Coordinates of C-alpha atoms in Angstrom, one line a residue:
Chain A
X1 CA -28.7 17.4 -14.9
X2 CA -25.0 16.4 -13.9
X3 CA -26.4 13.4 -12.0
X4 CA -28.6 12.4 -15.0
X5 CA -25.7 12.6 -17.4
X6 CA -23.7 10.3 -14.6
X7 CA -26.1 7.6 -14.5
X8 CA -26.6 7.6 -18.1
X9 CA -22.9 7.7 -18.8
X10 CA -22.3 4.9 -16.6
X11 CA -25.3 2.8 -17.9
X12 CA -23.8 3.1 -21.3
X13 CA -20.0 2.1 -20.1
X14 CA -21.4 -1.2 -17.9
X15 CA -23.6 -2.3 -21.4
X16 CA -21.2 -1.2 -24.4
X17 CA -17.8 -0.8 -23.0
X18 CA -16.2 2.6 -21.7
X19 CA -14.0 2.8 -25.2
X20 CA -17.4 2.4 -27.5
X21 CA -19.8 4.9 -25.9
X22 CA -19.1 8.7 -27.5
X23 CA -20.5 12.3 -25.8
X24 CA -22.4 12.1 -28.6
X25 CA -24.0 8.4 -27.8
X26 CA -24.9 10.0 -24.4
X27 CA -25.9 13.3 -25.6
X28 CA -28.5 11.6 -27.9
X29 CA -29.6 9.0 -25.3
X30 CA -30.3 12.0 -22.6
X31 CA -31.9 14.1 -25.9
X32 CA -29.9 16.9 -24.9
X33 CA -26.9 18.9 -26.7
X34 CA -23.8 17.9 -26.6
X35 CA -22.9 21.5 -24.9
X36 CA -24.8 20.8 -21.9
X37 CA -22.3 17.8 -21.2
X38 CA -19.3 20.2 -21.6
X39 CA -21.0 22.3 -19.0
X40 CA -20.3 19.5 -16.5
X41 CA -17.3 18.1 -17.9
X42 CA -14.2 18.8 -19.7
X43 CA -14.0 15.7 -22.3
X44 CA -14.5 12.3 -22.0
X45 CA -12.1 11.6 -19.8
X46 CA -13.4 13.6 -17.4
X47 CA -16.6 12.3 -17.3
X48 CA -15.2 8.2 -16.8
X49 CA -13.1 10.2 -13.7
X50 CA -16.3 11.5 -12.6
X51 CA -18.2 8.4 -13.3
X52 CA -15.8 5.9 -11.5
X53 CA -16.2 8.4 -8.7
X54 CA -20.0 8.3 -8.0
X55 CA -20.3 4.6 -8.8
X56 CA -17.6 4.1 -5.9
X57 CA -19.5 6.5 -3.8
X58 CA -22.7 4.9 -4.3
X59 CA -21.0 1.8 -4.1
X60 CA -19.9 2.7 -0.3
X61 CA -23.3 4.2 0.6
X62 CA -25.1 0.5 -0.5
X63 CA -23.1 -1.1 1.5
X64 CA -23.1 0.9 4.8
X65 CA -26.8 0.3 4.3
X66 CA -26.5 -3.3 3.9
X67 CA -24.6 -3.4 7.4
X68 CA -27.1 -1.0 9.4
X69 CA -29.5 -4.9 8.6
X70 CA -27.1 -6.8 10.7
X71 CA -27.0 -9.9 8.7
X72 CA -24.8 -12.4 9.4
X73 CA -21.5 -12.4 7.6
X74 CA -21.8 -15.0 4.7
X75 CA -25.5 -12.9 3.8
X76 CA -23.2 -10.0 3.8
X77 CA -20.8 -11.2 1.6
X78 CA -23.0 -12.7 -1.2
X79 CA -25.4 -9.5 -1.0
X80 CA -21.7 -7.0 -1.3
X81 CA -20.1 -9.2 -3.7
X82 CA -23.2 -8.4 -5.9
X83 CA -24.2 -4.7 -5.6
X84 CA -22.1 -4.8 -9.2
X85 CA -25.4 -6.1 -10.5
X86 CA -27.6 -3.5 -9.2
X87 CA -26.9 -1.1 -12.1
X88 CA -26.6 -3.0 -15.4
X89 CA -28.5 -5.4 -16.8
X90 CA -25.2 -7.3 -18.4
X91 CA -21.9 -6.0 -17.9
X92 CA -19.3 -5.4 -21.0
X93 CA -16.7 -7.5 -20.1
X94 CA -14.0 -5.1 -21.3
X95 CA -15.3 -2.8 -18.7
X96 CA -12.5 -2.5 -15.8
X97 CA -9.6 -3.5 -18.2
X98 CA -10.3 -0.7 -20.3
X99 CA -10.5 1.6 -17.5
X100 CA -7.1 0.1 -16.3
X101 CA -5.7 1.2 -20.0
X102 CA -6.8 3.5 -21.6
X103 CA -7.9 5.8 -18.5
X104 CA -5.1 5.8 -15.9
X105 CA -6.7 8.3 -13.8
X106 CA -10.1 6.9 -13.0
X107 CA -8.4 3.7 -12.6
X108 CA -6.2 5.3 -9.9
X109 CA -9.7 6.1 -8.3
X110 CA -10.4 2.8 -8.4
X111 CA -7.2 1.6 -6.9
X112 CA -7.8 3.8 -3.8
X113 CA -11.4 2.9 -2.8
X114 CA -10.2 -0.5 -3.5
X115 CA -7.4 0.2 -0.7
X116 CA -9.3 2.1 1.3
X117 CA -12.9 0.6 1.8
X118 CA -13.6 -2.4 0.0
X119 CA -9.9 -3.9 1.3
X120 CA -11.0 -2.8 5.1
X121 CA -14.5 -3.6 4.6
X122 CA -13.7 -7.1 3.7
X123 CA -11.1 -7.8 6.4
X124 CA -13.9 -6.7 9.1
X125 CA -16.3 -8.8 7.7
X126 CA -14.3 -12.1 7.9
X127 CA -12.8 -11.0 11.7
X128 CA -16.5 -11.3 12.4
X129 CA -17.1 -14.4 10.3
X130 CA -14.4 -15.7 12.5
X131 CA -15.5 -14.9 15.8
X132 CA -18.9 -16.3 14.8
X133 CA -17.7 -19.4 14.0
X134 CA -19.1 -18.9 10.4
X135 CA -15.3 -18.8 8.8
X136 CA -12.4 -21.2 9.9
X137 CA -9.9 -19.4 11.7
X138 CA -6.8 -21.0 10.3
X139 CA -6.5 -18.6 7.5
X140 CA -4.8 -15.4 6.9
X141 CA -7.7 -12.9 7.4
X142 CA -5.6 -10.0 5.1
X143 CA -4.9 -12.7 2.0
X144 CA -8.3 -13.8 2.2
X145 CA -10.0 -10.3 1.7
X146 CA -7.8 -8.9 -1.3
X147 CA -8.0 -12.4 -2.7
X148 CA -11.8 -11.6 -2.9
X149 CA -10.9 -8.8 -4.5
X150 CA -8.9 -9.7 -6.9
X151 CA -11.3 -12.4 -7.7
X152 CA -14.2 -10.2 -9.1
X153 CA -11.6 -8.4 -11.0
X154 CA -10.9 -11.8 -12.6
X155 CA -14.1 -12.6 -13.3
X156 CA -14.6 -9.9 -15.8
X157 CA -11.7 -11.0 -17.4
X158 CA -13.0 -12.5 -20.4
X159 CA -9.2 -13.9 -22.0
X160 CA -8.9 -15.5 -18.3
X161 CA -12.2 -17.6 -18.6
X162 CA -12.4 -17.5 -22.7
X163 CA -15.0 -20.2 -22.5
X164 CA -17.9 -18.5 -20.7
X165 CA -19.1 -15.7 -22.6
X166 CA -22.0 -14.7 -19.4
X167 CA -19.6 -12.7 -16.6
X168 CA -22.3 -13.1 -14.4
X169 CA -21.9 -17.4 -14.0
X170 CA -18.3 -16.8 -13.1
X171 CA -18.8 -14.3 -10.9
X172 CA -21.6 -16.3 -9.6
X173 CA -19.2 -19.8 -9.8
X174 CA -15.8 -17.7 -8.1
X175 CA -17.8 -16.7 -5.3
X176 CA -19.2 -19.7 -4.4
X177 CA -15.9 -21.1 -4.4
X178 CA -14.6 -18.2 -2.5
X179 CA -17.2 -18.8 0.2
X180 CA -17.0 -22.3 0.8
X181 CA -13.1 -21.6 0.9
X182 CA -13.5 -19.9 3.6
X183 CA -16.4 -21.4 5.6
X184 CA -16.2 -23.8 8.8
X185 CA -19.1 -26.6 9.0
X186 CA -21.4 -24.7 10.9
X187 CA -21.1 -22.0 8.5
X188 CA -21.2 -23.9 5.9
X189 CA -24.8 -25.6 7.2
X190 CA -26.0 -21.9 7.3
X191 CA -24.9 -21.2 3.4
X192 CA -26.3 -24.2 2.4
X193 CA -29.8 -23.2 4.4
X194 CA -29.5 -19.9 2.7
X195 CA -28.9 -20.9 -0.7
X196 CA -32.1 -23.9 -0.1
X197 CA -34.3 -20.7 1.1
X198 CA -33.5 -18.8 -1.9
X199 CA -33.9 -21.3 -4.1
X200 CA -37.5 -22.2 -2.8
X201 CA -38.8 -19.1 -3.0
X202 CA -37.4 -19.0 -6.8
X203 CA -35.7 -15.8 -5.8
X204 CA -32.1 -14.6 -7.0
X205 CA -30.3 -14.6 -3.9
X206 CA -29.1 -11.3 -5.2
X207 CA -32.6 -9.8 -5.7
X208 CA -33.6 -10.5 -2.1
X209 CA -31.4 -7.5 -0.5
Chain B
X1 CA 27.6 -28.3 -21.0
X2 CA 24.1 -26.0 -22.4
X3 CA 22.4 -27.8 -19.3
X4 CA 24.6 -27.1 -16.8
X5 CA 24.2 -23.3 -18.3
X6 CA 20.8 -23.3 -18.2
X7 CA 20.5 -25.3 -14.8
X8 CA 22.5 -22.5 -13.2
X9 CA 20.4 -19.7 -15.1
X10 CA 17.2 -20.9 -14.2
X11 CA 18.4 -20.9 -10.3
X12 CA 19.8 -17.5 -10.6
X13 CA 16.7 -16.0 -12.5
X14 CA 13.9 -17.7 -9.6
X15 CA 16.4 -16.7 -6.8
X16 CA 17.9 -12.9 -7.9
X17 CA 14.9 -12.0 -10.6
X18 CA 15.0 -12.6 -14.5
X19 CA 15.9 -8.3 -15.4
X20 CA 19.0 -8.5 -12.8
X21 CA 21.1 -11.4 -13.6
X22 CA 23.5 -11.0 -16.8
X23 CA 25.8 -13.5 -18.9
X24 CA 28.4 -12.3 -16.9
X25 CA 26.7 -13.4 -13.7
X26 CA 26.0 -16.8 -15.0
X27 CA 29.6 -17.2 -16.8
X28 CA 30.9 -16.2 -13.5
X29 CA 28.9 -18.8 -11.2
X30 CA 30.1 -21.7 -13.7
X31 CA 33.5 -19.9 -13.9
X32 CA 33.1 -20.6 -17.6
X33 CA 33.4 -17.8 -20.3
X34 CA 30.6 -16.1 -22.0
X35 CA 32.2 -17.1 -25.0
X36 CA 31.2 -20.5 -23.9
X37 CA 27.7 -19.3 -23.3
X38 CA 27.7 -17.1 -26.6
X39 CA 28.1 -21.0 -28.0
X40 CA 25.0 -21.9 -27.1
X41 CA 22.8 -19.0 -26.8
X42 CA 22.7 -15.7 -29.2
X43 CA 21.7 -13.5 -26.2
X44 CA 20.4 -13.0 -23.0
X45 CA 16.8 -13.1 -24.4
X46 CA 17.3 -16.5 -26.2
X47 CA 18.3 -17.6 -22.4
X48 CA 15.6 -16.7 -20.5
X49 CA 13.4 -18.2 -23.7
X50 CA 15.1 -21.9 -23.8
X51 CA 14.9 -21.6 -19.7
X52 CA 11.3 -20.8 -19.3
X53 CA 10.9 -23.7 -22.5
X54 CA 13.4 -26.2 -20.5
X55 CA 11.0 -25.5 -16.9
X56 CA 7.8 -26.2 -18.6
X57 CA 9.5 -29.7 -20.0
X58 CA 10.5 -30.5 -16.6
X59 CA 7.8 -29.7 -15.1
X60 CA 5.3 -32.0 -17.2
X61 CA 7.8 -34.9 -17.3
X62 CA 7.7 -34.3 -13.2
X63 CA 3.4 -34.1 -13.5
X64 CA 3.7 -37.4 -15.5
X65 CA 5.7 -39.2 -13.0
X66 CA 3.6 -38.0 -10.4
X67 CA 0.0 -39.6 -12.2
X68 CA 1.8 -42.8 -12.5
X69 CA 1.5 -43.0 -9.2
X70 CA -2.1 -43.1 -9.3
X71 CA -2.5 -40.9 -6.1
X72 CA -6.1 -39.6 -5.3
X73 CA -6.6 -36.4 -7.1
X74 CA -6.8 -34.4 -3.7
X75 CA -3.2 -35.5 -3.0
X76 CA -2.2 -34.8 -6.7
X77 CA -3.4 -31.5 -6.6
X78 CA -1.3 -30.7 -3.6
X79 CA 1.9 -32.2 -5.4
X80 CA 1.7 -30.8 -8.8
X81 CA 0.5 -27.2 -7.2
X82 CA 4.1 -27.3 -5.1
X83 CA 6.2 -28.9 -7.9
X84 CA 7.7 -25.2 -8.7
X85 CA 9.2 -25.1 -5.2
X86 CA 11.8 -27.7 -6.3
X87 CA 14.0 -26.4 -8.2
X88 CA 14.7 -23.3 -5.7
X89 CA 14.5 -21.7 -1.7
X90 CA 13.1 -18.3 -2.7
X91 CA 11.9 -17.2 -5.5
X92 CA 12.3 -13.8 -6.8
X93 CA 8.4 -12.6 -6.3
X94 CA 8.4 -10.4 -9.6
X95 CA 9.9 -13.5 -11.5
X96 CA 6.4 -14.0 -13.6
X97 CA 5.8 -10.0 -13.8
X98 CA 9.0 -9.5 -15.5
X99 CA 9.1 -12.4 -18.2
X100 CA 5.7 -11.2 -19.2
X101 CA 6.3 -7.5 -19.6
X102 CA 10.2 -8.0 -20.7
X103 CA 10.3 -11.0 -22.4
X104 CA 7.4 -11.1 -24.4
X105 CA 8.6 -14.4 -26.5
X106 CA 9.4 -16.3 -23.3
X107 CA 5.8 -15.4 -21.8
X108 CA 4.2 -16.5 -25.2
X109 CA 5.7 -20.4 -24.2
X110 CA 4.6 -20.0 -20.7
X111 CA 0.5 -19.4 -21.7
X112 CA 1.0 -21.9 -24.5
X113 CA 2.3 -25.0 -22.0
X114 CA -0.5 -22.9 -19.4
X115 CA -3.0 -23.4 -22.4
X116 CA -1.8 -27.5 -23.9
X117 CA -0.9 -28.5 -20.7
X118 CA -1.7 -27.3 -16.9
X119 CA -5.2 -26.6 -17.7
X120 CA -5.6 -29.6 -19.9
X121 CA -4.2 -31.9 -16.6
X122 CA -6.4 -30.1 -14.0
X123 CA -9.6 -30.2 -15.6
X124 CA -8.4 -34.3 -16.1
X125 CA -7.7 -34.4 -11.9
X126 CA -11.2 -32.0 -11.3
X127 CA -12.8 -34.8 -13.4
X128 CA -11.4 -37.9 -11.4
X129 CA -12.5 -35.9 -8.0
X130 CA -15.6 -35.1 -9.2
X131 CA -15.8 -39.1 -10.3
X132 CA -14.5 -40.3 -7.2
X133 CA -17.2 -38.0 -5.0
X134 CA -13.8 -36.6 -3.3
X135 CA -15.0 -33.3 -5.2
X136 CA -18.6 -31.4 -5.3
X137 CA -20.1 -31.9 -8.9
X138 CA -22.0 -28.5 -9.0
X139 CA -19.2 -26.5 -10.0
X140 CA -18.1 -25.8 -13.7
X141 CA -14.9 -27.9 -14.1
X142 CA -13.4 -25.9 -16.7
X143 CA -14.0 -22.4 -14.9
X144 CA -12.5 -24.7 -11.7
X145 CA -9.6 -25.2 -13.2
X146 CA -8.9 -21.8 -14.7
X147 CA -8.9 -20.4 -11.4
X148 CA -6.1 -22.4 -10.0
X149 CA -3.7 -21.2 -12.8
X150 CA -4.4 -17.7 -12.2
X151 CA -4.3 -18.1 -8.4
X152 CA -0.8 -19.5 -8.7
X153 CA -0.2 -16.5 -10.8
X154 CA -1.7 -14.3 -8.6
X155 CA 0.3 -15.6 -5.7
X156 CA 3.6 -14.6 -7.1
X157 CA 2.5 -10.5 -7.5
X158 CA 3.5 -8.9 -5.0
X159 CA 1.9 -5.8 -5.8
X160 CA -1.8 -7.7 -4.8
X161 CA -0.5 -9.0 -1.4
X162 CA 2.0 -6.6 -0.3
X163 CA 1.5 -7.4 3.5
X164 CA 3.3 -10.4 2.9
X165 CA 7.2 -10.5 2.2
X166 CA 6.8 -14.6 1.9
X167 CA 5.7 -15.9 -1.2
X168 CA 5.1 -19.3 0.0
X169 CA 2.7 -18.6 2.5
X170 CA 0.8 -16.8 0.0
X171 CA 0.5 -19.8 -2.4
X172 CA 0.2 -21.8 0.5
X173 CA -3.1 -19.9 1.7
X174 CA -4.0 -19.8 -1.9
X175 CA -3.6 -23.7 -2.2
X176 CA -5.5 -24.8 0.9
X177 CA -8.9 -22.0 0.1
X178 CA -8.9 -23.1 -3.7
X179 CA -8.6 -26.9 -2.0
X180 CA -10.9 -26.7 0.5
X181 CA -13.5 -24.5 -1.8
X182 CA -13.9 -27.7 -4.3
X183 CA -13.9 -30.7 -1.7
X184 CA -17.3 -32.5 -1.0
X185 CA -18.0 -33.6 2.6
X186 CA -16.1 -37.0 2.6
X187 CA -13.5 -35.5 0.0
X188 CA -12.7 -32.8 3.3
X189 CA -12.9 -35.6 5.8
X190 CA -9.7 -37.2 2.8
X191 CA -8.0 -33.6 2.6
X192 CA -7.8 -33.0 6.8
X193 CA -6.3 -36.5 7.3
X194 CA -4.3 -35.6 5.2
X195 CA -3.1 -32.4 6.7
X196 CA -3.1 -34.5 10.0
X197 CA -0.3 -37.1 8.3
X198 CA 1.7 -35.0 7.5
X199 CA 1.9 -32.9 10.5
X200 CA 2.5 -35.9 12.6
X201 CA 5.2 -36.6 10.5
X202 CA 6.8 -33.5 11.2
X203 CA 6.9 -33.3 7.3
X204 CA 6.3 -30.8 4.7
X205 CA 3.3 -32.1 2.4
X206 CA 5.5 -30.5 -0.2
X207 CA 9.1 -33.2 0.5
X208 CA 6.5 -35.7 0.4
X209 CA 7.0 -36.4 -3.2

């Protein structure tokens, strides 16, 4: 039941905002009482805390998946960058600024998978890039992960891009900026090859993991 | 003599930080009086407010002499993007943090001149590349030049790049990624011979003015 109640929870915060959704919204979606929820957690609070928690867990687990394939570094990247999308159908784009605000403690969970993995899992996958000869090796491989980083952030940032109301085309336009940024020629013959493959099979590029 | 004031202010607050640096600090680097200051500004607030108005004038008067010199848009970019390094050797990396969390009126004529102005001039220079094939044309211009004003933003926090005490060679990784992530084939050829000059030169691309 607790995982239920997680993924509904978190399906609820990712459409309609973490500020909108009530235990009662998620007590009535599930069809269950609103005791059985405070049988698993204290208060609302608790359950974003808990929520932030799996998703990062789950998070982790997709990704040390997507690395048993061995794919080459700039398929790794796209594919990561968009495990966001594997959840949620449209994302409220007060999602992680609300977090940030109005719940300091799942934030600070946040913060330290952000530290932790996503910070070291970045900076491996560009030393690789690298010694492929995917990336250019003139850049700063540290600035270049947690600006990728910091870049998704942005992209949910709906007063940063005010005139795009879809989070998805920025995300989609900032990381195609953030890889060719980054790529040498050769690598950037092989994202160009990718993106043609994708495109003539009509597939999402993100839908093809 | 209210020039001279805010000359000296404005080179104080980028240097030493906008919260440290008091009337007194300023009277005494002018070895003037604060009764002389007082003359020209009601407080310390209504300084840092006329200096952050005073930069942004200089600033676009320096952006408009630069267009009149009709260089191509790669070189502009460059330019304007390092026009904030002239008025100071260091800069205080929480400069930007600090007006916007402690002087909220200042920050308001910061992302007004960000809004009328710097976004307004980029998307004008993303245009002309695009135009002149130096730039790729499948990217959204407006979402283009969003990003650059946040990445210069972003380059000042330290909090997002502790590893590195050097805010210069933050922006300057920043610059060259954002650069290279818009350029088309021939406009990279233009941006590397670029690079090339200037190194032969033994010059900064930034005294190149």
């Amino acid at each position: 039941m607790k995982e239920k109640i997680l993924a509904e929870a978190e399906r609820l915060f990712w459409k309609y905002g973490v500020r909108t959704i009530t235990m009662d919204d998620i007590a009535r979606r599930l069809a269950i009482s609103k005791k059985t929820i405070y049988q698993h957690f204290t208060d609302k609070e608790d359950i974003v805390y808990q929520v932030v928690e799996w998703h990062m867990t789950h998070e982790q687990n997709d990704y040390c998946r997507l690395k048993e394939k061995e794919l080459n570094p700039i398929e790794e990247i796209v594919l990561a960058s968009n495990m966001m999308r594997q959840h949620a159908d449209k994302v409220n784009p007060s999602l992680l600024l609300d977090v940030q605000r109005y719940f300091p403690k799942a934030w600070e969970v946040f913060l330290k998978h952000k530290e932790n993995h996503i910070t070291k899992d970045l900076i491996d996958n560009l030393q690789r890039g690298v010694e492929q000869g995917l990336y250019r090796s003139d850049f700063d491989i540290e600035t270049m992960a947690r600006l990728r980083i910091e870049l998704i952030q942005l992209g949910f940032d709906e007063r940063v891009f005010p005139h795009q109301r879809d989070v998805y085309t920025t995300q989609d336009q900032l990381l195609d900026h953030y890889i060719r940024g980054i790529l040498s020629a050769s690598g950037l013959a092989s994202y160009e090859a990718l993106k043609t493959k994708v495109n003539e099979y009509n597939l999402s590029i993100y839908e093809n993991k």
